[in-house]
Structures are given as C-alpha cells and as structure tokens.
Amino acid sequence: QQPVQSPQAVILREGEDAVINCSSSKALYSVHWYRQKHGEAPVFLMILLKGGEQKGHDKISASFNEKKQQSSLYLTASQLSYSGTYFCGTEGNTGNQFYFGTGTSLTVIP
Amino acid sequence: NAGVTQTPKFRILKIGQSMTLQCTQDMNHNYMYWYRQDPGMGLKLIYYSVGAGITDKGEVPNGYNVSRSTTEDFPLRLELAAPSQTSVYFCASSRREKLFFGSGTQLSVL
C-alpha cells in the first residue's frame, strides 16, 4: 500500500531546483504532499485531487498523473527553509486509510 | 483552537509494562489516525477511525489497541511493551482533505 518515493535523499545548494517523485502500484485517487522538519510533526503542503491537476505553493508545485499512478513535487530556486523530509500520501483502497510514502530527505546548503 | 493534542510528549517504559497514549482533537474531524515513525524512516499506519465507535487496523497493528468512544478522543493502548515499540508516535485527524498532526510522543521501551 505504501507509495514509493525517489530519490531517497538529495542535497542542493541554495537556488537549485529539485524534483521528488511518488509512485504507487495501486490506483491513486488523490495525492497529498507533506514536509517534516527534524523533530517536528509533518505539515501539509498541498493536495491534488484528480489526474492532470497541478498546484503551486510559493515556489513549490506538484503534478499528478492519474494514469501512471504517479505524482511529482517540484522545488524551484530552493531556500534553506526547504530542508526537511518530504512525504507523499494517498488513500487506501477503501478511501478511509491514509498511507505515506517512503520519504525523501532534502538538504539545502548555502 | 488547540488542534490535535497528544500526551505525554516523552515516556520510558520497561519491557512488559502497559500504557495509553492520549490523543484529542477539537476540530470535529471524523477521521483519526495513529502512526509510528522509527528513526530515519517513514510513517506507518497503526490504526485509524472513521468516526465514533468505528476503528480498523492499519499496516502495523500488532501489539496495539485503540478505542473511539467520542469524536474528540482516540487513545492508543500498548499492552506488554516490547523494545520493537520504541518509536515516535503521531496522532492525526482530518476531514478527508488534509491531515492535522499532533506534536508526537517519543516512546522508549527498555
């Protein structure tokens, strides 16, 4: 049930871009993205509800390809504050469970 | 609003002891979840609830029990604690489109 994310970890310099991918072996009906800072709880970034939808939040955006059962998170002109672990999340088969992906650790250095 | 409140924040248990992790939300959310997060790892779903009186197992329910007598409260019970239950536990609630997390409980079983 758990979506798979890639890469597992990435290190960026300030101003560089990154892409985090999330894929599922099961049908995706919606995709959430969360960011977790060290020692803190995950914080909601955005949700994509249908295939082809794209959203943006500051310089962070995401896309959702329902047919390929994939979503990607795009971080543009990264800032130090972007450091953390990013998780995608999706509903289970019945729509009541909620599973998180394997996580991607993002480190932005000066 | 307080959001999602978890207690305690830290706890050390001896092997074989029992305890209850408390979770309360004041947002009138129907959906509530318990996750565990091992160091450097993702979030694993333990149990979830879609409303008062309704609970179901997630990915890793063994060794845990839950109850949901009210909309607000979703306690997680550990019976006969084992070292494998050393983890950070997060409670979350939602109205389907966004999960709100508590600040977590760091549990060590020695």
Coordinates of C-alpha atoms in Angstrom, one line a residue:
Chain A
Q1 CA 0.0 0.0 0.0
Q2 CA 2.9 2.4 0.7
P3 CA 3.8 4.6 -2.2
V4 CA 7.5 4.6 -3.2
Q5 CA 9.4 7.9 -3.4
S6 CA 12.6 8.7 -5.3
P7 CA 15.2 9.8 -4.7
Q8 CA 15.7 8.8 -1.1
A9 CA 17.9 11.8 -0.4
V10 CA 19.1 14.8 -2.2
I11 CA 21.4 17.7 -1.3
L12 CA 21.0 21.0 -3.0
R13 CA 22.7 24.4 -3.0
E14 CA 20.5 27.4 -2.4
G15 CA 18.9 28.4 -5.7
E16 CA 19.0 25.0 -7.3
D17 CA 15.9 23.0 -8.3
A18 CA 14.8 19.5 -7.3
V19 CA 12.1 17.0 -8.2
I20 CA 10.7 14.4 -5.9
N21 CA 8.7 11.5 -7.4
C22 CA 6.0 9.4 -5.8
S23 CA 4.6 6.3 -7.4
S24 CA 2.0 3.7 -6.4
S25 CA 1.3 0.1 -7.5
K26 CA -2.4 0.8 -6.8
A27 CA -4.7 3.3 -8.3
L28 CA -4.3 6.8 -6.9
Y29 CA -7.4 8.9 -6.3
S30 CA -5.7 11.8 -4.6
V31 CA -2.1 12.7 -3.6
H32 CA -1.1 14.7 -0.6
W33 CA 2.4 16.2 0.0
Y34 CA 3.8 16.9 3.5
R35 CA 7.1 18.3 4.8
Q36 CA 8.6 17.2 8.1
K37 CA 11.3 19.2 9.8
H38 CA 13.6 17.3 12.1
G39 CA 12.0 16.6 15.4
E40 CA 8.6 18.0 14.3
A41 CA 5.3 16.7 13.0
P42 CA 4.6 16.6 9.3
V43 CA 3.0 19.7 7.9
F44 CA 0.5 19.7 4.9
L45 CA 1.8 21.3 1.7
M46 CA -0.9 20.6 -0.9
I47 CA -3.4 18.0 -2.2
L48 CA -4.0 17.0 -5.8
L49 CA -7.5 15.6 -6.4
K50 CA -7.5 14.5 -10.0
G51 CA -5.3 13.4 -12.8
G52 CA -3.6 16.2 -14.6
E53 CA -4.0 18.6 -11.7
Q54 CA -1.1 20.9 -10.9
K55 CA -0.8 23.1 -7.9
G56 CA 1.7 25.6 -6.6
H57 CA 2.6 26.8 -3.2
D58 CA 5.2 29.6 -3.1
K59 CA 8.0 28.1 -5.3
I60 CA 6.9 24.5 -4.6
S61 CA 4.5 22.9 -7.1
A62 CA 3.2 19.4 -7.9
S63 CA 1.6 17.4 -10.6
F64 CA -0.5 14.3 -10.6
N65 CA -0.6 11.8 -13.4
E66 CA -3.5 9.5 -12.6
K67 CA -3.0 7.1 -15.5
K68 CA 0.7 6.5 -14.5
Q69 CA -0.2 6.5 -10.8
Q70 CA 2.5 9.0 -10.1
S71 CA 2.9 12.4 -8.6
S72 CA 5.9 14.7 -8.7
L73 CA 6.9 17.6 -6.4
Y74 CA 8.9 20.4 -7.9
L75 CA 11.0 22.7 -5.7
T76 CA 12.2 25.7 -7.6
A77 CA 15.1 28.1 -6.5
S78 CA 15.4 26.2 -3.3
Q79 CA 15.8 28.0 0.0
L80 CA 17.4 26.9 3.3
S81 CA 14.0 26.7 4.8
Y82 CA 13.1 23.9 2.3
S83 CA 15.3 21.4 4.1
G84 CA 13.4 18.5 5.6
T85 CA 11.8 15.2 4.7
Y86 CA 9.1 15.2 2.1
F87 CA 6.3 12.6 2.1
C88 CA 3.6 11.9 -0.4
G89 CA 0.5 10.4 0.9
T90 CA -2.5 8.6 -0.5
E91 CA -5.7 7.0 0.5
G92 CA -6.1 3.2 0.7
N93 CA -8.4 1.1 -1.3
T94 CA -11.5 1.9 0.8
G95 CA -10.6 5.6 1.0
N96 CA -10.5 5.5 4.8
Q97 CA -6.9 4.6 5.4
F98 CA -4.1 7.0 4.7
Y99 CA -0.7 5.9 3.8
F100 CA 2.5 7.8 3.5
G101 CA 5.3 7.3 1.0
T102 CA 8.8 6.2 1.9
G103 CA 10.1 9.8 2.2
T104 CA 12.7 11.9 0.6
S105 CA 15.3 13.8 2.7
L106 CA 16.1 17.2 1.2
T107 CA 19.0 19.2 2.5
V108 CA 19.7 22.7 1.2
I109 CA 23.1 24.1 1.8
P110 CA 24.4 27.7 1.4
Chain B
N1 CA -8.2 26.2 18.7
A2 CA -5.7 23.7 20.1
G3 CA -5.9 21.4 17.1
V4 CA -4.6 17.9 17.8
T5 CA -3.2 17.4 21.3
Q6 CA -1.1 14.4 22.3
T7 CA 0.1 13.4 25.7
P8 CA 2.6 12.6 27.0
K9 CA 5.5 14.0 24.9
F10 CA 8.0 11.6 26.3
R11 CA 7.8 8.3 28.1
I12 CA 10.2 5.5 29.0
L13 CA 8.6 2.1 29.7
K14 CA 10.1 -1.1 30.9
I15 CA 9.5 -4.3 28.9
G16 CA 6.1 -5.8 29.7
Q17 CA 4.6 -2.6 31.0
S18 CA 1.4 -1.1 29.5
M19 CA 0.4 2.5 28.8
T20 CA -2.0 4.6 26.9
L21 CA -1.1 7.4 24.5
Q22 CA -3.8 10.1 24.6
C23 CA -5.0 12.0 21.5
T24 CA -7.7 14.7 21.4
Q25 CA -8.8 16.9 18.6
D26 CA -11.1 19.9 18.8
M27 CA -11.9 20.3 15.1
N28 CA -14.8 17.9 15.0
H29 CA -13.0 15.7 12.5
N30 CA -14.4 12.3 11.8
Y31 CA -11.2 10.7 10.7
M32 CA -8.4 10.0 13.1
Y33 CA -5.2 8.1 12.7
W34 CA -2.2 6.7 14.7
Y35 CA 1.2 6.4 13.0
R36 CA 4.6 5.3 14.3
Q37 CA 7.8 6.6 12.9
D38 CA 11.1 4.9 13.5
P39 CA 14.3 6.9 13.3
G40 CA 15.0 8.0 9.7
M41 CA 12.0 6.1 8.4
G42 CA 8.6 6.9 7.1
L43 CA 5.2 6.9 8.9
K44 CA 3.5 3.6 9.3
L45 CA -0.3 3.5 9.9
I46 CA -1.2 1.6 13.1
Y47 CA -4.9 2.1 13.5
Y48 CA -7.5 4.5 12.1
S49 CA -11.0 5.5 12.8
V50 CA -13.7 7.0 10.6
G51 CA -16.0 8.1 13.4
A52 CA -17.0 7.4 17.0
G53 CA -17.4 3.7 17.6
I54 CA -15.6 2.6 14.4
T55 CA -11.9 1.6 14.3
D56 CA -9.9 -0.5 12.0
K57 CA -6.3 -1.9 11.6
G58 CA -3.7 -0.3 9.5
E59 CA -0.3 -1.7 8.4
V60 CA 1.3 -2.4 11.8
P61 CA -1.5 -3.0 14.4
N62 CA 0.1 -5.9 16.4
G63 CA 0.8 -5.0 20.0
Y64 CA -1.6 -2.1 20.0
N65 CA -5.3 -1.4 20.6
V66 CA -7.5 1.6 20.1
S67 CA -10.9 2.8 21.0
R68 CA -13.1 5.7 19.8
S69 CA -15.9 6.4 22.2
T70 CA -16.2 10.1 21.2
T71 CA -15.4 12.2 18.1
E72 CA -12.7 14.0 20.0
D73 CA -10.7 11.2 21.6
F74 CA -8.7 8.4 20.0
P75 CA -6.4 6.8 22.6
L76 CA -3.7 4.2 21.6
R77 CA -3.1 1.4 24.1
L78 CA 0.2 -0.5 24.3
E79 CA -0.1 -3.8 26.1
L80 CA 3.1 -5.7 27.2
A81 CA 5.5 -3.2 25.8
A82 CA 8.4 -4.5 23.7
P83 CA 11.7 -2.9 22.6
S84 CA 10.4 -3.0 19.0
Q85 CA 7.7 -0.5 20.0
T86 CA 10.4 2.1 20.7
S87 CA 9.4 4.9 18.2
V88 CA 7.8 8.3 17.8
Y89 CA 4.0 8.1 17.7
F90 CA 1.9 10.7 15.9
C91 CA -1.8 11.1 16.0
A92 CA -3.6 12.9 13.2
S93 CA -7.1 13.9 12.3
S94 CA -8.8 15.0 9.1
R95 CA -12.0 15.8 7.3
R96 CA -10.5 13.9 4.3
E97 CA -8.6 16.6 2.5
K98 CA -5.8 17.5 4.9
L99 CA -4.3 15.7 7.9
F100 CA -3.5 17.7 11.0
F101 CA -0.9 16.2 13.3
G102 CA -0.2 16.3 17.0
S103 CA 3.3 17.1 18.2
G104 CA 4.1 13.4 18.8
T105 CA 5.0 11.1 21.6
Q106 CA 8.6 9.8 21.9
L107 CA 8.4 6.4 23.5
S108 CA 11.4 4.2 24.6
V109 CA 10.9 0.7 25.8
L110 CA 14.0 -0.6 27.7

